[in-house]
XYZ file of C-alpha atoms in Angstrom:
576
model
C -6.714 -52.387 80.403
C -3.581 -50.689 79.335
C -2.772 -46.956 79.306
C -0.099 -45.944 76.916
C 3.711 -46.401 79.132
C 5.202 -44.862 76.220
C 4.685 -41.030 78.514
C 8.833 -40.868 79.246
C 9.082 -39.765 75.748
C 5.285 -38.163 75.038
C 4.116 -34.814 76.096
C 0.349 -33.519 75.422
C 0.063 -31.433 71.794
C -0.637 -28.135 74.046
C 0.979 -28.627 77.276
C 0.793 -26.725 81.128
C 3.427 -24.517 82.067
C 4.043 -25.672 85.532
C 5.656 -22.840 88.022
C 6.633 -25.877 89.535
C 8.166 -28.912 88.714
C 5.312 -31.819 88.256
C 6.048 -34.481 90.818
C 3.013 -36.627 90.282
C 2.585 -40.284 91.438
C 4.512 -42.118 89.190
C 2.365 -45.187 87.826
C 4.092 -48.441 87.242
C 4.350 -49.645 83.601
C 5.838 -52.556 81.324
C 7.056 -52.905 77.889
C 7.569 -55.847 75.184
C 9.764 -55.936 72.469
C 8.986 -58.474 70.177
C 11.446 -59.764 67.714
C 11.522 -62.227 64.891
C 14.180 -63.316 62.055
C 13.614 -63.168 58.476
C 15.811 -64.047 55.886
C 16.636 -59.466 55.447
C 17.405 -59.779 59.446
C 16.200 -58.470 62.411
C 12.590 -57.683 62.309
C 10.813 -56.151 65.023
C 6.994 -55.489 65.425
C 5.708 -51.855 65.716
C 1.668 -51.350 67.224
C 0.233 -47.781 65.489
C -1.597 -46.434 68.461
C -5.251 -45.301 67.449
C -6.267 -41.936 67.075
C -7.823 -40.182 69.797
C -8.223 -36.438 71.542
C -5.539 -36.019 73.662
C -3.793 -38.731 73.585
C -0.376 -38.061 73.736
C 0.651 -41.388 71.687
C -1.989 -40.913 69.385
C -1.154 -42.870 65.959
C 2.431 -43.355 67.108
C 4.154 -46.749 66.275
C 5.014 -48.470 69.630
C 6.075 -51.441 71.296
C 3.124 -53.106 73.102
C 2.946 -52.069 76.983
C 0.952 -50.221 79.311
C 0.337 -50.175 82.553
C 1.077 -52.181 85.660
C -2.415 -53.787 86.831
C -3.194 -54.436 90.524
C -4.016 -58.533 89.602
C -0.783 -59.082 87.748
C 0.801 -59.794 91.659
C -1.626 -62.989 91.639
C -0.011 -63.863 88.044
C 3.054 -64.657 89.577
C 1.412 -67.710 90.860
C 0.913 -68.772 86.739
C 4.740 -68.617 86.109
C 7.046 -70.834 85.283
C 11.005 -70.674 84.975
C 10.672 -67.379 87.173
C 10.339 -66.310 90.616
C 9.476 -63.230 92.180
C 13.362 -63.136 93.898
C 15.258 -63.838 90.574
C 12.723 -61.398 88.722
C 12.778 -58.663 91.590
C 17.186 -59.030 91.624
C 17.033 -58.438 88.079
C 15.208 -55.100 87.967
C 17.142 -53.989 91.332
C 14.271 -54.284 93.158
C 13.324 -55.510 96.674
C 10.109 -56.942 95.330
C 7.312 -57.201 93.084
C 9.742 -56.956 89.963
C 7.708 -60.454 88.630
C 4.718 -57.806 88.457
C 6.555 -56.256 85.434
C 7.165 -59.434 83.528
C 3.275 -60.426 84.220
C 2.721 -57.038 82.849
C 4.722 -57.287 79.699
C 2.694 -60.837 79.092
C -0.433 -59.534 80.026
C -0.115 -56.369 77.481
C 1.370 -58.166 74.780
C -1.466 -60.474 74.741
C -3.993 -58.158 74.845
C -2.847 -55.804 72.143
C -1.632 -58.217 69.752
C -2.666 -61.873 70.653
C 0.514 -63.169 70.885
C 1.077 -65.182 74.103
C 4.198 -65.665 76.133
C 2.986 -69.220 77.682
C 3.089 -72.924 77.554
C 0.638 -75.799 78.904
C 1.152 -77.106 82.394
C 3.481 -79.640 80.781
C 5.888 -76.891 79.434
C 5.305 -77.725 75.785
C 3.682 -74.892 73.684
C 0.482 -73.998 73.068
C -1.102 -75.547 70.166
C -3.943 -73.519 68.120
C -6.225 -74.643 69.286
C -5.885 -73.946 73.083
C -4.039 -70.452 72.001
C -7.537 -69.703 70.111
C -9.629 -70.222 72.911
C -7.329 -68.318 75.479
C -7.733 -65.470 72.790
C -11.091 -65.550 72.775
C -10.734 -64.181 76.167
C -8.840 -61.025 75.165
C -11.350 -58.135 75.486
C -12.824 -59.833 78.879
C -8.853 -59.741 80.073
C -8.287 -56.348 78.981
C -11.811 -54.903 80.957
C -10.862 -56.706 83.921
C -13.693 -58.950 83.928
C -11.072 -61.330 84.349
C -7.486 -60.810 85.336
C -4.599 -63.070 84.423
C -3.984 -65.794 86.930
C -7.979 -66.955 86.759
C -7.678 -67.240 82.624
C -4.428 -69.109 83.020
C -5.615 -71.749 85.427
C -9.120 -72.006 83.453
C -7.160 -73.257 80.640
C -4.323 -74.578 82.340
C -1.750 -72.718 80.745
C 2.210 -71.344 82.514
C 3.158 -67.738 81.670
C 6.975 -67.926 80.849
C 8.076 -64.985 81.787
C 12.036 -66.548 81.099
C 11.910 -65.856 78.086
C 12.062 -61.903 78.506
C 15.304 -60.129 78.710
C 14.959 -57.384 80.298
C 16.186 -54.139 78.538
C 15.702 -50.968 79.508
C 14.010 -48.793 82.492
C 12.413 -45.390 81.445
C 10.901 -42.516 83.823
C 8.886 -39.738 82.612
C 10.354 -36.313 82.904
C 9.143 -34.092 86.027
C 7.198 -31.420 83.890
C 4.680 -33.683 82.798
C 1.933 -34.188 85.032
C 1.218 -38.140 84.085
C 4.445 -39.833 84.539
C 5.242 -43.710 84.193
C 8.486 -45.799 85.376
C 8.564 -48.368 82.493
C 10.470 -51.523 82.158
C 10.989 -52.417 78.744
C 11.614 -56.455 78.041
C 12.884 -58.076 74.967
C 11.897 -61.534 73.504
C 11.329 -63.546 70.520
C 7.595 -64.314 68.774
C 6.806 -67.517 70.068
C 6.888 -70.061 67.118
C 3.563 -70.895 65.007
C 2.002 -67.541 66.867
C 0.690 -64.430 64.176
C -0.199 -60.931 65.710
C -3.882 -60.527 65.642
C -4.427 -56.572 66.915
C -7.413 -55.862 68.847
C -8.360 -52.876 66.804
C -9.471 -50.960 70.305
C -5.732 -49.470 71.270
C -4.131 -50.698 68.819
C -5.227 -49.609 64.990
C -2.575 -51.440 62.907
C 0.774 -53.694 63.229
C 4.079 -53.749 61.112
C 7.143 -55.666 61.101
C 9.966 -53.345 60.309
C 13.675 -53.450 59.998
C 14.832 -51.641 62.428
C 16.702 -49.533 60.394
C 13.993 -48.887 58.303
C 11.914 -47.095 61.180
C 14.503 -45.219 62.213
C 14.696 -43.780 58.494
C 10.822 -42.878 58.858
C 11.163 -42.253 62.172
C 9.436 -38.969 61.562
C 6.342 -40.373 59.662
C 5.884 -42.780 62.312
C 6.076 -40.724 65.016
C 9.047 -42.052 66.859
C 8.944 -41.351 70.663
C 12.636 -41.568 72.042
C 12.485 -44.845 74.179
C 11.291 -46.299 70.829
C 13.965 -44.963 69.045
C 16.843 -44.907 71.352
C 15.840 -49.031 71.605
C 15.608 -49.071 67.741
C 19.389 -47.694 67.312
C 19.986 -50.172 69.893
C 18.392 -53.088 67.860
C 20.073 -51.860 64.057
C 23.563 -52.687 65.614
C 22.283 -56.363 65.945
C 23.095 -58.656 63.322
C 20.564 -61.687 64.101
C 17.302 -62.521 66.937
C 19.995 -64.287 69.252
C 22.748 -61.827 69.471
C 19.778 -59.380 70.009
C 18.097 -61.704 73.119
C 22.048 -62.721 73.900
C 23.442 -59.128 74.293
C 19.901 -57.677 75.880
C 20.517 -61.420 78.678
C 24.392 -60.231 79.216
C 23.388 -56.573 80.196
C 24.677 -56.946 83.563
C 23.629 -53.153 84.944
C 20.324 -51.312 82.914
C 20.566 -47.370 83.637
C 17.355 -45.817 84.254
C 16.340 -42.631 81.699
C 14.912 -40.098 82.919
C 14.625 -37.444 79.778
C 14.153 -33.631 80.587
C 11.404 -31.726 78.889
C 12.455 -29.080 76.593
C 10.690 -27.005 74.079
C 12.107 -25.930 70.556
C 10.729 -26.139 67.114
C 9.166 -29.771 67.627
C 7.047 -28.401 70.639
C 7.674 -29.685 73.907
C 9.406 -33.026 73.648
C 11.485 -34.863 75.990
C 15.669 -34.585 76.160
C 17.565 -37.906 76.861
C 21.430 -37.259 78.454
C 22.988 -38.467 75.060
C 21.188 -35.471 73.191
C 23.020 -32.315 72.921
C 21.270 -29.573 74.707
C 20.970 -31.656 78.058
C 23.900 -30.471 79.977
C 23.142 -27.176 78.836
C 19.267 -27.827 80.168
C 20.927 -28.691 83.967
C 21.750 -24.903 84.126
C 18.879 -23.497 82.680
C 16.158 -25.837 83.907
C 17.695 -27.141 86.863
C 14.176 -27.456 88.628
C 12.876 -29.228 85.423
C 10.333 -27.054 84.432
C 10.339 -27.597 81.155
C 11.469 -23.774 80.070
C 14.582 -24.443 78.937
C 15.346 -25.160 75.061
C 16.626 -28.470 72.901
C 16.887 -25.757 70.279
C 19.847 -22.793 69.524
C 18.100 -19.918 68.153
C 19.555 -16.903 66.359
C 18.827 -13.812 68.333
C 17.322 -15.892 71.827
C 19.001 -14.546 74.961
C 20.070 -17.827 77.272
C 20.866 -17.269 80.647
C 23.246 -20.021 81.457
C 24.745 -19.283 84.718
C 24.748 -16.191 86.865
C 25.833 -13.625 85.563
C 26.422 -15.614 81.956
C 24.766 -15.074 78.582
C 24.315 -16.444 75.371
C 23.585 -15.055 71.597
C 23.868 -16.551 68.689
C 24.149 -14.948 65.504
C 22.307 -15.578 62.512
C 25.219 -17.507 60.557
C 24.184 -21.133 60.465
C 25.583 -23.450 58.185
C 28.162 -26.624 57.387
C 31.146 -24.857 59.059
C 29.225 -22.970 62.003
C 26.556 -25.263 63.062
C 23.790 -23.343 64.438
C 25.808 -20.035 64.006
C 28.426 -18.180 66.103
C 28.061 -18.136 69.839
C 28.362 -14.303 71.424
C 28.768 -14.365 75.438
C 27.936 -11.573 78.045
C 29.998 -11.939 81.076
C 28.987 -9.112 83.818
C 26.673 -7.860 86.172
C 27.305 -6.573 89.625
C 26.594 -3.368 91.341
C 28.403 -1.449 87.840
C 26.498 -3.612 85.527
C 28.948 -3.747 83.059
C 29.462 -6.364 81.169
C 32.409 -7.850 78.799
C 31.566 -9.547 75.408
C 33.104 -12.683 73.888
C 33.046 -13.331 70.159
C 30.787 -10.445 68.714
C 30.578 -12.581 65.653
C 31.010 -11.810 61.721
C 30.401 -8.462 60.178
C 27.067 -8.205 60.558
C 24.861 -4.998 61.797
C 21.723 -6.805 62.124
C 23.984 -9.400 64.926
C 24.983 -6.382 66.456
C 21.927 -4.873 66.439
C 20.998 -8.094 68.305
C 23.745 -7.585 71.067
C 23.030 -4.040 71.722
C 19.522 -4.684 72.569
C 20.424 -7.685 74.528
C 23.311 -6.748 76.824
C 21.596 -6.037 79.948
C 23.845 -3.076 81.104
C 27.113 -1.089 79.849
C 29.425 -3.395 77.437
C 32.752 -2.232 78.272
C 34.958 -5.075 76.936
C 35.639 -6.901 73.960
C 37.103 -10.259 73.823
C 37.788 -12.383 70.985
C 38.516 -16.205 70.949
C 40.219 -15.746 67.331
C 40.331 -14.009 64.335
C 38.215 -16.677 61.765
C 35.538 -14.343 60.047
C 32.784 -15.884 62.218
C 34.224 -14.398 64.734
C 36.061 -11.531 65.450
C 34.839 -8.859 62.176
C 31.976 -8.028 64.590
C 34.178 -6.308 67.159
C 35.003 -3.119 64.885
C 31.202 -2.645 64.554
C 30.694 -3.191 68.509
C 33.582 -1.156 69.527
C 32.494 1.695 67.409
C 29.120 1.680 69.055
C 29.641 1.372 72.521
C 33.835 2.435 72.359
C 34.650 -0.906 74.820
C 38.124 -1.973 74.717
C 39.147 -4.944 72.684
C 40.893 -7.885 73.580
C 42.479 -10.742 71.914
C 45.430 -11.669 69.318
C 45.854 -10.239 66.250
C 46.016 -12.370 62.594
C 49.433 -14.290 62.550
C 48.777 -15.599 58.785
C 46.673 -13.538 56.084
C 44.634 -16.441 54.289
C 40.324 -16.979 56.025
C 41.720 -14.408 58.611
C 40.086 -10.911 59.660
C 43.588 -9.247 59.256
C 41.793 -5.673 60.440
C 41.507 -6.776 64.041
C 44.007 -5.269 66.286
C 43.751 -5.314 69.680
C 43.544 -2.417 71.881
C 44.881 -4.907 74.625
C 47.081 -7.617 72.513
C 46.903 -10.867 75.371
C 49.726 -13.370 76.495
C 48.698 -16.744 77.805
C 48.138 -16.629 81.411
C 47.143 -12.788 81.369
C 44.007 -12.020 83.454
C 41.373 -9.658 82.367
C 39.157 -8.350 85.047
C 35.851 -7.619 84.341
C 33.479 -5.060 85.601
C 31.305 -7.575 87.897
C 35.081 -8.436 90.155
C 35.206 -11.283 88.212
C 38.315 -12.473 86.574
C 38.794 -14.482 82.523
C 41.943 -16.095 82.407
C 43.577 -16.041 78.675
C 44.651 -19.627 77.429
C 46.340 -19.484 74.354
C 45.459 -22.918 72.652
C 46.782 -22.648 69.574
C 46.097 -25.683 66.540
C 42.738 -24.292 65.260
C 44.414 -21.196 64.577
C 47.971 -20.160 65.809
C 46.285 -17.096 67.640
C 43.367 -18.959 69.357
C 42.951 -18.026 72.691
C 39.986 -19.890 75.347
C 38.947 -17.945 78.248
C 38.335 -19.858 81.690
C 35.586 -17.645 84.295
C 37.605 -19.106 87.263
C 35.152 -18.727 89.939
C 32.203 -20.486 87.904
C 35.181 -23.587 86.056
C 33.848 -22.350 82.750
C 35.839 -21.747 79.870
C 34.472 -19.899 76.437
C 36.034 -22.431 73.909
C 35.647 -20.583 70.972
C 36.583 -23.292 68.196
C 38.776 -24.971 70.403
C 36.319 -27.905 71.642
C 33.268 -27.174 69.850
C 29.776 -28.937 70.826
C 28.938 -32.055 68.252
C 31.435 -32.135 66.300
C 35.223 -31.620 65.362
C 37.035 -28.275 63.837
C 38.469 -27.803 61.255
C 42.647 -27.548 60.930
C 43.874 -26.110 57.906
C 47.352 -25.314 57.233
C 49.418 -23.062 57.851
C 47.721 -20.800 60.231
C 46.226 -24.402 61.609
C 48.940 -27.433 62.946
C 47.531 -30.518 63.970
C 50.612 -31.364 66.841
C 49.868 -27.745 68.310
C 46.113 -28.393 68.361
C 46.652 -31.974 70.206
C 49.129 -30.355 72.932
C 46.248 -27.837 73.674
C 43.858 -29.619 73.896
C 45.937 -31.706 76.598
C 46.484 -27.792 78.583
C 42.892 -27.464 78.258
C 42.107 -30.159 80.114
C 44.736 -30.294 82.590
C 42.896 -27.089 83.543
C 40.513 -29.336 85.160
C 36.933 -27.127 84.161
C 33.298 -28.537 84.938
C 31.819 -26.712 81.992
C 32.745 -25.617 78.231
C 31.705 -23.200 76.434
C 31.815 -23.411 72.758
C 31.993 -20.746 69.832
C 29.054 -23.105 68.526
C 26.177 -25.460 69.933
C 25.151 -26.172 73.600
C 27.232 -25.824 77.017
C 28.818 -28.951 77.618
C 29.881 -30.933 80.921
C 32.284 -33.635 81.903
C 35.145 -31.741 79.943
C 38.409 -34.385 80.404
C 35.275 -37.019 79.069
C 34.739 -34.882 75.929
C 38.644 -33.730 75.222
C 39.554 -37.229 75.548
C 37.238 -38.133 72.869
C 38.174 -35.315 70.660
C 42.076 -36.682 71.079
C 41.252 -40.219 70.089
C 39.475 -39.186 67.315
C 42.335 -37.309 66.191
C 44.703 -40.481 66.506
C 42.436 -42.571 65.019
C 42.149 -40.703 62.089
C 46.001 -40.290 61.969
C 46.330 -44.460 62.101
C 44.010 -44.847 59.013
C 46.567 -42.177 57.063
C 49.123 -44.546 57.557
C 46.654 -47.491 57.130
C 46.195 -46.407 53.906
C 49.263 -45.344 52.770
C 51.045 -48.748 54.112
C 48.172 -50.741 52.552
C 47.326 -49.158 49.153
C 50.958 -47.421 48.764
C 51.765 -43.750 47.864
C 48.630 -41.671 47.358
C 48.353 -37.384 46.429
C 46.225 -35.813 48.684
C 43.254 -36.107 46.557
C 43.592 -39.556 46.382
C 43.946 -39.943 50.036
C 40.970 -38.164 51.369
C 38.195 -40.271 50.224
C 39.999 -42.945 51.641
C 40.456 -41.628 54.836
C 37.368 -39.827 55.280
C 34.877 -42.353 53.795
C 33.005 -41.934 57.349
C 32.182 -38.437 55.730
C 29.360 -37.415 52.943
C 31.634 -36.121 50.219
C 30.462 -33.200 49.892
C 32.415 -32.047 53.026
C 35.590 -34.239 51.947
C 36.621 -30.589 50.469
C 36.878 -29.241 54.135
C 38.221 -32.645 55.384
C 41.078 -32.327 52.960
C 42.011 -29.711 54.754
C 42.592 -31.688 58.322
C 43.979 -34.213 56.110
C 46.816 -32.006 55.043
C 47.606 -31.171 58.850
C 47.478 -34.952 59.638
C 50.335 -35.686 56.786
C 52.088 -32.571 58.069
C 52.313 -33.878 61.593
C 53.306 -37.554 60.439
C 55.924 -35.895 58.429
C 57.333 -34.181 61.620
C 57.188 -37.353 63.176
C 59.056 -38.757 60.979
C 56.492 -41.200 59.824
C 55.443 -40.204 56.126
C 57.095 -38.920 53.196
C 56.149 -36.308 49.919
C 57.938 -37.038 47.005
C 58.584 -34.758 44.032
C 55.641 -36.052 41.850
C 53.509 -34.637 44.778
C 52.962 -38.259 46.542
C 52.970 -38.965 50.262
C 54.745 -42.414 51.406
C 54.988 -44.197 54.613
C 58.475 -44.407 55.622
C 58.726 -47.449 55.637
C 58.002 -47.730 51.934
C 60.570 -45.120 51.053
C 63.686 -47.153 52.812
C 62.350 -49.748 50.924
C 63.296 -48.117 47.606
């Protein structure tokens, strides 16, 4: 009887294009996952959806669900340990929320056999009565019988106590079928095997749960599946898994935003990065906007707000350098912010895309990802640059020099009536400058506060006490939206600086973790210490930070280098 719940997270292979956001009737659905304990840990058990036309779960590994029926109301009448109240207060509902547990049951013992249910004495089922109830599978799941008549023919209690519930899922408004899914958590009743019915269901596997989410790709994931996967590899047994899932005292529901990108269409949850960015650009959810960042795709972001990236991806740059328009208005000129490294083809790219005259140049600062490309652009359309020059000579583009050399605080008006405000943040480099668009409370980042990750500092040009105290000006700035030199827009700014502070902090108490605990250390011998969180094959490029985290411990006073080229704690040289 059940149709696939799993549709928050699945979109059709070839999908509409609605003009219009997709507000169908939103069908009811519920969710089990089942879990057992095996001497490797956590195991929990996967259904491989069979393989049919258009079917947007189609030989996908699942959790078994489906949909809310009309007859699971009269189940409530077969439970025991539950009520409708204490089932309905759970879910935050006025009523009916028992419907979801029957549902959970009901699917669960369809797909799989296994049965959440005792005898009318509360004692479990034995195998015999359990075989006979099964025998009544395919009759439950065509309706020829519906779940409070086959419990009281073989007088059998559902228990629907022993669910946790877990998680609440909505599919996104672009897709025409949509589902509101509970998702419930519990542990395979003793003695009971899984037994699929080979109809929706073509297979069955126990996994690890961090062993899905390392094939999450051949086993076609869909996020609720493997958002509650991440969820379950954090849990070291069954019972702190049913424990933790019983103590959630508020479940959020997820409602993902359909994007396209190189996957296809697929659905965005508000953890992933592109989904602030997909508020601006698909705030009707649509489904237009993109989870991807493209080299050479044109985003409109806000009025009168561009983005281009160039082609430049890679370890340091992410998806490649970011290149903003900022313009418009009856003139339709437009300023430019980070034209990018020295390459024609890029500004190729931002000729054809600037939709009107480019009459200003601004750059963030002068890292070779950044600023080379303003030469080229300035000798093509003759705007006037703005920025600061190179302060130190080493990974700098010393050739950039200013036609308009900026102060913080300056204001640069652009052609639109608009006005970018110059913040000079320096720490990433000593000439680093954001820009804040005060009537829209954006500010272009550059490599200030970049999207998904932290930047680099690197000594001398970079100083890691600088880069802390500007990130506090930054956010005392109060902005609703950031800009970066690389990935997505990004909201809830004082959220996101406040994370990139702690970070920094935390990684400045395990320098003088580890040089308290394992005594003086070189630099080389530090960093794979420090940065063991990181593959090594970037702990070249985190030695770098590292240096600017001993430098600023050594103006505080804190750490030590000796003559043989070893840093100390302080503490360990007044010992000496």
């Amino acid at each position: 009887m059940s149709e696939r719940p799993d549709a928050p997270s699945a979109v059709p292979a070839q999908p509409s294009r609605p003009t219009q956001p997709t507000r169908s009737t939103l069908r009811l659905a519920a969710s089990l996952v089942v879990l057992r304990e095996r001497p490797s840990g956590v195991e929990v058990l996967l259904l491989r959806r069979a393989v049919r036309a258009n079917d947007f779960s189609s030989d996908a590994y699942v959790f078994p669900g489906g949909v809310v029926d009309a007859n699971d109301r009269a189940g409530h009448s077969a439970c025991i340990g539950m009520d409708d109240a204490t089932a309905s207060g759970r879910l935050k509902l006025l009523d009916g929320g028992l419907d979801y547990y029957v549902a959970a049951i009901r699917e669960c013992f369809e797909e799989t056999g296994v049965l959440f249910a005792c005898d009318e004495n509360g004692a479990p089922l034995d195998a015999v009565r359990l075989n006979e109830v099964r025998a009544q599978r395919e009759a439950l799941h065509d309706g020829q019988i519906d779940i409070a008549s086959l419990c009281r023919s073989f007088g059998i209690r559902l228990t629907p106590q022993r669910l946790r519930y877990l998680s609440h899922w909505v599919t996104p408004l672009a897709l025409a079928k949509r589902f509101d899914t509970r998702f419930f958590l519990a542990t395979l009743p003793e003695a009971q095997q899984v037994e699929v019915d080979h109809v929706e269901t073509a297979a069955h596997r126990w996994m690890r749960p961090q062993y899905a989410l390392a094939h999450a790709d051949q086993l076609r994931l869909l996020p609720p599946t493997h958002k509650l996967l991440q969820w379950l590899a954090s849990m070291e047994s069954v019972d702190l898994a049913i424990a933790a899932a019983g103590a959630l005292a508020d479940v959020p529901c997820v409602q993902p935003r359909l994007a396209d990108g190189k996957r296809g269409p697929w659905p965005i949850t508000p953890d992933e990065p592109a989904w602030a960015e997909l508020t601006l650009t698909d705030p009707d959810e649509r489904g237009v906007g993109s989870y991807d960042i493209a080299p050479g795709r044109v985003v409109a972001l806000m009025p009168g707000v561009l983005r281009l990236t160039a082609p430049n991806p890679g370890m340091m740059t992410g998806p490649g350098t970011n290149t903003y328009f900022v313009g418009g208005g009856p003139q339709d000129g437009w300023a430019v912010i980070d034209p990018g490294p020295d390459d024609p083809a890029h500004i190729d790219a931002i000729m054809r895309a600037a939709p009107g005259e480019i009459r200003q140049i601004l750059v963030t600062h002068t890292h070779r990802d950044h600023s080379p490309g303003a030469a080229l652009l300035k000798a093509r359309t003759g705007a006037r640059t703005y920025g600061m020059a190179a302060r130190h000579d080493v990974g700098q583009d010393t050739a950039f020099s200013p036609d308009v050399e900026l102060a913080d605080g300056d204001a640069v008006s652009l052609p639109d009536g608009r006005v970018l405000r110059a913040i000079h943040t320096p720490g990433h480099a000593s000439n680093h400058v954001c820009y804040g668009l005060e009537d829209e409370k954006l500010v272009f980042t550059g490599d200030h506060v970049m999207q998904g990750s932290t930047v680099v500092i690197n000594p001398p040009d970079g100083h890691m006490a600088t880069y802390l105290a500007s990130l506090e000006k930054l956010a005392a700035l109060e902005p609703a939206w950031l800009a970066p030199g690389h990935g997505f827009v990004m909201d809830r700014p004082a959220q996101r600086i406040a994370q990139l502070i702690t970070h920094r902090l935390a990684r400045e108490a395990r320098v003088l973790d580890a040089l308290t605990q394992a005594g003086p250390a070189t630099l080389d011998a530090l960093t794979p210490i420090v940065y063991a969180d990181v593959p090594a094959a970037r702990h070249a490029v985190a030695r770098r930070s590292l240096q600017a985290h001993l430098d600023k411990l050594a103006e505080d006073g804190r750490v030590a280098l000796s003559g043989d080229g070893q840093w100390r704690a302080v503490e360990a040289v007044g010992a000496r």
